[in-house]
């Protein structure tokens, strides 16, 4: 009996190490100018994300690095002078030979407790997830901006709704000055950053988020659940994206409609009618990524 018990323990230990080894490594470089509370939440959020949306450890080629450095700081000039000069903004950034994550948290967001101070972590992490599933097909040339950024925007809002009980999705969508009617009339403009980045067109990627929510709503009409529809948009499309030369093909395969068909349906929506398309408040990310 004792022997069996020891074998069992040994097995458990080896299983654990196997799991630990498979995990993609994120290295945290958190500036000491950030409040303790933010750092605690950052650690928690990263733990949840890595559990629910794990990044496979064989993704180094696509991320052009062995593991990934994350630099986080409260807005200040030249936060990490020894590593890289004058980092600015939040992004998955690259210099051609390597990639890293930047999280610049404005003092105002911390002082006024804007939820964006946390949602930005989920947003940038989600881009890493998209990069790995699609095998690095995230640039404007490779995938439509509205699916890339709209997906990340909707995901981050869902995250903070679930864990902090608040989000800014509805408010942003209600503010018509943040996004343009062109979403309905000329959606192809939202396939590229450069044709949709004028002020008021897609501020905070609100127009792109509207497009993603309409897509989910249309998918639900095919008798699939809200969770399944989000899974198609958040994961399946990106997995399919890796297999095709053109994103339009991946779109058609995943959603069983062409981009043109979708844009036509989108044209029938109204900006003010949000009730139908906003995600259910009780939707959990664990139900989508399972
Ligand atoms: Zn983004």
GROMACS .gro file of C-alpha atoms and ligand atoms in nm:
model
  291
    1UNK     CA    1   0.000   0.000   0.000
    2UNK     CA    2   0.276   0.237   0.104
    3UNK     CA    3   0.459   0.162  -0.218
    4UNK     CA    4   0.154   0.239  -0.427
    5UNK     CA    5   0.113   0.562  -0.236
    6UNK     CA    6   0.473   0.665  -0.310
    7UNK     CA    7   0.432   0.581  -0.678
    8UNK     CA    8   0.115   0.784  -0.682
    9UNK     CA    9   0.292   1.084  -0.529
   10UNK     CA   10   0.581   1.049  -0.773
   11UNK     CA   11   0.335   1.039  -1.059
   12UNK     CA   12   0.163   1.350  -0.935
   13UNK     CA   13   0.494   1.535  -0.908
   14UNK     CA   14   0.598   1.437  -1.259
   15UNK     CA   15   0.261   1.537  -1.400
   16UNK     CA   16   0.294   1.872  -1.233
   17UNK     CA   17   0.638   1.937  -1.377
   18UNK     CA   18   0.515   1.838  -1.720
   19UNK     CA   19   0.237   2.095  -1.696
   20UNK     CA   20   0.474   2.362  -1.566
   21UNK     CA   21   0.716   2.301  -1.851
   22UNK     CA   22   0.451   2.343  -2.113
   23UNK     CA   23   0.355   2.687  -1.995
   24UNK     CA   24   0.470   2.976  -2.208
   25UNK     CA   25   0.695   3.205  -2.007
   26UNK     CA   26   0.602   3.567  -1.945
   27UNK     CA   27   0.869   3.770  -1.766
   28UNK     CA   28   0.731   4.055  -1.558
   29UNK     CA   29   0.915   4.388  -1.548
   30UNK     CA   30   0.692   4.600  -1.330
   31UNK     CA   31   0.809   4.954  -1.253
   32UNK     CA   32   0.810   5.045  -0.886
   33UNK     CA   33   0.613   5.362  -0.961
   34UNK     CA   34   0.296   5.152  -0.994
   35UNK     CA   35   0.069   5.123  -0.688
   36UNK     CA   36   0.081   4.793  -0.497
   37UNK     CA   37  -0.288   4.733  -0.560
   38UNK     CA   38  -0.237   4.754  -0.937
   39UNK     CA   39   0.055   4.512  -0.919
   40UNK     CA   40  -0.154   4.263  -0.720
   41UNK     CA   41  -0.436   4.283  -0.973
   42UNK     CA   42  -0.188   4.254  -1.262
   43UNK     CA   43  -0.055   3.928  -1.114
   44UNK     CA   44  -0.407   3.795  -1.060
   45UNK     CA   45  -0.523   3.887  -1.409
   46UNK     CA   46  -0.218   3.726  -1.569
   47UNK     CA   47  -0.279   3.407  -1.367
   48UNK     CA   48  -0.641   3.387  -1.480
   49UNK     CA   49  -0.560   3.461  -1.843
   50UNK     CA   50  -0.285   3.204  -1.859
   51UNK     CA   51  -0.518   2.945  -1.718
   52UNK     CA   52  -0.822   3.021  -1.933
   53UNK     CA   53  -0.641   3.117  -2.255
   54UNK     CA   54  -0.310   2.935  -2.228
   55UNK     CA   55  -0.032   3.021  -2.469
   56UNK     CA   56   0.147   2.710  -2.588
   57UNK     CA   57   0.516   2.699  -2.520
   58UNK     CA   58   0.607   2.613  -2.879
   59UNK     CA   59   0.502   2.958  -2.995
   60UNK     CA   60   0.842   3.122  -2.968
   61UNK     CA   61   0.889   3.135  -3.345
   62UNK     CA   62   0.573   3.332  -3.395
   63UNK     CA   63   0.644   3.564  -3.108
   64UNK     CA   64   1.006   3.602  -3.214
   65UNK     CA   65   1.128   3.553  -2.862
   66UNK     CA   66   1.187   3.287  -2.608
   67UNK     CA   67   0.904   3.366  -2.374
   68UNK     CA   68   0.788   3.725  -2.362
   69UNK     CA   69   0.888   4.026  -2.155
   70UNK     CA   70   0.613   4.245  -2.017
   71UNK     CA   71   0.701   4.602  -1.924
   72UNK     CA   72   0.449   4.787  -1.709
   73UNK     CA   73   0.474   5.137  -1.564
   74UNK     CA   74   0.276   5.441  -1.459
   75UNK     CA   75   0.315   5.711  -1.726
   76UNK     CA   76   0.658   5.861  -1.703
   77UNK     CA   77   0.928   5.947  -1.952
   78UNK     CA   78   1.180   5.679  -2.033
   79UNK     CA   79   1.053   5.417  -1.783
   80UNK     CA   80   1.310   5.146  -1.858
   81UNK     CA   81   1.615   5.331  -1.992
   82UNK     CA   82   1.847   5.033  -1.950
   83UNK     CA   83   1.627   4.800  -2.155
   84UNK     CA   84   1.482   5.021  -2.423
   85UNK     CA   85   1.476   5.395  -2.460
   86UNK     CA   86   1.153   5.594  -2.444
   87UNK     CA   87   0.890   5.322  -2.442
   88UNK     CA   88   0.545   5.466  -2.496
   89UNK     CA   89   0.189   5.335  -2.491
   90UNK     CA   90   0.041   4.989  -2.459
   91UNK     CA   91   0.100   4.733  -2.729
   92UNK     CA   92   0.250   4.410  -2.839
   93UNK     CA   93   0.555   4.580  -2.978
   94UNK     CA   94   0.838   4.454  -3.192
   95UNK     CA   95   1.164   4.571  -3.340
   96UNK     CA   96   1.193   4.310  -3.611
   97UNK     CA   97   1.401   4.069  -3.409
   98UNK     CA   98   1.200   4.039  -3.090
   99UNK     CA   99   0.856   4.112  -2.944
  100UNK     CA  100   0.742   4.227  -2.603
  101UNK     CA  101   0.432   4.359  -2.424
  102UNK     CA  102   0.409   4.717  -2.304
  103UNK     CA  103   0.156   4.844  -2.054
  104UNK     CA  104   0.169   5.218  -1.993
  105UNK     CA  105  -0.088   5.304  -1.728
  106UNK     CA  106  -0.178   5.676  -1.724
  107UNK     CA  107  -0.180   5.838  -1.378
  108UNK     CA  108  -0.534   5.962  -1.442
  109UNK     CA  109  -0.663   5.607  -1.489
  110UNK     CA  110  -0.513   5.512  -1.153
  111UNK     CA  111  -0.629   5.825  -0.971
  112UNK     CA  112  -0.984   5.807  -1.106
  113UNK     CA  113  -0.994   5.428  -1.086
  114UNK     CA  114  -1.087   5.383  -1.451
  115UNK     CA  115  -1.146   5.018  -1.525
  116UNK     CA  116  -0.924   5.051  -1.832
  117UNK     CA  117  -0.623   5.033  -1.597
  118UNK     CA  118  -0.701   4.660  -1.570
  119UNK     CA  119  -0.881   4.585  -1.896
  120UNK     CA  120  -0.574   4.691  -2.094
  121UNK     CA  121  -0.389   4.387  -1.953
  122UNK     CA  122  -0.657   4.152  -2.091
  123UNK     CA  123  -0.656   4.342  -2.422
  124UNK     CA  124  -0.284   4.306  -2.487
  125UNK     CA  125  -0.276   3.947  -2.363
  126UNK     CA  126  -0.557   3.866  -2.605
  127UNK     CA  127  -0.339   3.986  -2.894
  128UNK     CA  128  -0.071   3.736  -2.791
  129UNK     CA  129  -0.339   3.466  -2.796
  130UNK     CA  130  -0.450   3.574  -3.145
  131UNK     CA  131  -0.090   3.580  -3.271
  132UNK     CA  132  -0.020   3.228  -3.153
  133UNK     CA  133  -0.344   3.073  -3.282
  134UNK     CA  134  -0.314   3.240  -3.622
  135UNK     CA  135   0.060   3.169  -3.644
  136UNK     CA  136   0.145   3.536  -3.656
  137UNK     CA  137  -0.119   3.663  -3.898
  138UNK     CA  138  -0.229   3.967  -3.709
  139UNK     CA  139  -0.101   4.258  -3.913
  140UNK     CA  140  -0.331   4.472  -4.127
  141UNK     CA  141  -0.203   4.289  -4.432
  142UNK     CA  142  -0.304   3.951  -4.290
  143UNK     CA  143  -0.627   3.999  -4.095
  144UNK     CA  144  -0.906   4.257  -4.073
  145UNK     CA  145  -0.841   4.516  -3.807
  146UNK     CA  146  -1.203   4.506  -3.690
  147UNK     CA  147  -1.174   4.138  -3.596
  148UNK     CA  148  -0.832   4.181  -3.435
  149UNK     CA  149  -0.900   4.498  -3.238
  150UNK     CA  150  -1.276   4.458  -3.205
  151UNK     CA  151  -1.218   4.110  -3.063
  152UNK     CA  152  -0.961   4.237  -2.814
  153UNK     CA  153  -1.189   4.525  -2.711
  154UNK     CA  154  -1.492   4.301  -2.654
  155UNK     CA  155  -1.281   4.045  -2.471
  156UNK     CA  156  -1.124   4.298  -2.232
  157UNK     CA  157  -1.467   4.444  -2.148
  158UNK     CA  158  -1.607   4.097  -2.082
  159UNK     CA  159  -1.312   4.025  -1.856
  160UNK     CA  160  -1.356   4.332  -1.635
  161UNK     CA  161  -1.732   4.285  -1.628
  162UNK     CA  162  -1.683   3.934  -1.489
  163UNK     CA  163  -1.408   4.013  -1.240
  164UNK     CA  164  -1.475   4.374  -1.139
  165UNK     CA  165  -1.847   4.411  -1.210
  166UNK     CA  166  -1.796   4.701  -1.447
  167UNK     CA  167  -1.704   4.769  -1.806
  168UNK     CA  168  -1.722   5.053  -2.054
  169UNK     CA  169  -1.858   4.867  -2.358
  170UNK     CA  170  -2.214   4.995  -2.346
  171UNK     CA  171  -2.110   5.351  -2.265
  172UNK     CA  172  -1.851   5.362  -2.542
  173UNK     CA  173  -2.100   5.225  -2.795
  174UNK     CA  174  -2.360   5.482  -2.690
  175UNK     CA  175  -2.119   5.767  -2.753
  176UNK     CA  176  -2.174   5.823  -3.123
  177UNK     CA  177  -1.883   6.067  -3.136
  178UNK     CA  178  -1.649   5.773  -3.074
  179UNK     CA  179  -1.741   5.582  -3.388
  180UNK     CA  180  -1.881   5.652  -3.727
  181UNK     CA  181  -2.181   5.536  -3.928
  182UNK     CA  182  -1.925   5.420  -4.183
  183UNK     CA  183  -1.918   5.096  -3.981
  184UNK     CA  184  -2.259   5.021  -4.134
  185UNK     CA  185  -2.213   5.185  -4.473
  186UNK     CA  186  -1.847   5.120  -4.557
  187UNK     CA  187  -1.730   4.841  -4.326
  188UNK     CA  188  -1.436   4.748  -4.549
  189UNK     CA  189  -1.266   5.068  -4.429
  190UNK     CA  190  -1.237   4.892  -4.092
  191UNK     CA  191  -1.022   4.618  -4.236
  192UNK     CA  192  -0.716   4.841  -4.205
  193UNK     CA  193  -0.584   5.075  -3.940
  194UNK     CA  194  -0.488   5.340  -4.188
  195UNK     CA  195  -0.840   5.370  -4.338
  196UNK     CA  196  -1.020   5.380  -4.003
  197UNK     CA  197  -0.801   5.570  -3.761
  198UNK     CA  198  -0.935   5.922  -3.803
  199UNK     CA  199  -1.072   6.067  -3.482
  200UNK     CA  200  -1.433   5.969  -3.433
  201UNK     CA  201  -1.413   5.671  -3.665
  202UNK     CA  202  -1.302   5.398  -3.428
  203UNK     CA  203  -1.191   5.558  -3.100
  204UNK     CA  204  -1.093   5.295  -2.848
  205UNK     CA  205  -1.191   5.044  -3.122
  206UNK     CA  206  -1.557   5.099  -3.047
  207UNK     CA  207  -1.671   5.071  -3.410
  208UNK     CA  208  -1.473   4.750  -3.450
  209UNK     CA  209  -1.635   4.615  -3.133
  210UNK     CA  210  -1.979   4.692  -3.277
  211UNK     CA  211  -1.892   4.486  -3.586
  212UNK     CA  212  -1.777   4.191  -3.373
  213UNK     CA  213  -2.098   4.203  -3.167
  214UNK     CA  214  -2.312   4.210  -3.481
  215UNK     CA  215  -2.122   3.909  -3.614
  216UNK     CA  216  -2.188   3.720  -3.289
  217UNK     CA  217  -2.555   3.815  -3.309
  218UNK     CA  218  -2.580   3.690  -3.668
  219UNK     CA  219  -2.408   3.363  -3.574
  220UNK     CA  220  -2.655   3.309  -3.294
  221UNK     CA  221  -2.935   3.313  -3.553
  222UNK     CA  222  -2.793   2.982  -3.680
  223UNK     CA  223  -2.911   2.811  -3.365
  224UNK     CA  224  -2.585   2.819  -3.173
  225UNK     CA  225  -2.537   2.950  -2.822
  226UNK     CA  226  -2.385   3.284  -2.731
  227UNK     CA  227  -2.080   3.103  -2.588
  228UNK     CA  228  -2.029   2.907  -2.908
  229UNK     CA  229  -2.065   3.219  -3.120
  230UNK     CA  230  -1.800   3.398  -2.914
  231UNK     CA  231  -1.577   3.094  -2.935
  232UNK     CA  232  -1.595   3.108  -3.315
  233UNK     CA  233  -1.496   3.476  -3.316
  234UNK     CA  234  -1.236   3.468  -3.037
  235UNK     CA  235  -1.067   3.134  -3.114
  236UNK     CA  236  -1.185   2.931  -3.411
  237UNK     CA  237  -1.138   3.206  -3.665
  238UNK     CA  238  -0.774   3.251  -3.560
  239UNK     CA  239  -0.706   2.876  -3.573
  240UNK     CA  240  -0.860   2.866  -3.921
  241UNK     CA  241  -0.663   3.178  -4.016
  242UNK     CA  242  -0.337   2.987  -3.979
  243UNK     CA  243  -0.448   2.744  -4.252
  244UNK     CA  244  -0.529   2.983  -4.537
  245UNK     CA  245  -0.347   3.234  -4.750
  246UNK     CA  246  -0.631   3.486  -4.737
  247UNK     CA  247  -0.833   3.588  -4.433
  248UNK     CA  248  -1.155   3.597  -4.637
  249UNK     CA  249  -1.128   3.221  -4.684
  250UNK     CA  250  -1.082   3.163  -4.310
  251UNK     CA  251  -1.381   3.390  -4.248
  252UNK     CA  252  -1.604   3.191  -4.481
  253UNK     CA  253  -1.489   2.856  -4.340
  254UNK     CA  254  -1.542   2.962  -3.979
  255UNK     CA  255  -1.863   3.159  -4.003
  256UNK     CA  256  -2.025   2.988  -4.301
  257UNK     CA  257  -2.088   3.318  -4.477
  258UNK     CA  258  -1.877   3.536  -4.698
  259UNK     CA  259  -1.744   3.872  -4.586
  260UNK     CA  260  -1.974   4.040  -4.840
  261UNK     CA  261  -2.276   3.859  -4.698
  262UNK     CA  262  -2.181   3.968  -4.349
  263UNK     CA  263  -2.130   4.331  -4.452
  264UNK     CA  264  -2.472   4.330  -4.613
  265UNK     CA  265  -2.634   4.205  -4.292
  266UNK     CA  266  -2.435   4.461  -4.093
  267UNK     CA  267  -2.578   4.739  -4.311
  268UNK     CA  268  -2.924   4.666  -4.174
  269UNK     CA  269  -2.826   4.735  -3.811
  270UNK     CA  270  -2.876   5.064  -3.632
  271UNK     CA  271  -2.623   5.229  -3.405
  272UNK     CA  272  -2.871   5.294  -3.125
  273UNK     CA  273  -3.003   4.941  -3.100
  274UNK     CA  274  -2.756   4.792  -2.860
  275UNK     CA  275  -2.972   4.575  -2.640
  276UNK     CA  276  -2.982   4.291  -2.890
  277UNK     CA  277  -2.609   4.277  -2.943
  278UNK     CA  278  -2.453   4.346  -2.601
  279UNK     CA  279  -2.307   4.030  -2.441
  280UNK     CA  280  -2.508   3.876  -2.158
  281UNK     CA  281  -2.394   4.015  -1.825
  282UNK     CA  282  -2.353   3.668  -1.675
  283UNK     CA  283  -2.137   3.532  -1.956
  284UNK     CA  284  -1.809   3.389  -1.824
  285UNK     CA  285  -1.487   3.369  -2.020
  286UNK     CA  286  -1.443   3.015  -1.884
  287UNK     CA  287  -1.757   2.912  -2.073
  288UNK     CA  288  -1.619   3.047  -2.401
  289UNK     CA  289  -1.266   2.908  -2.381
  290UNK     CA  290  -1.327   2.558  -2.259
  291LIG    ZN1  291  -0.517   4.623  -2.958
   0.00000   0.00000   0.00000
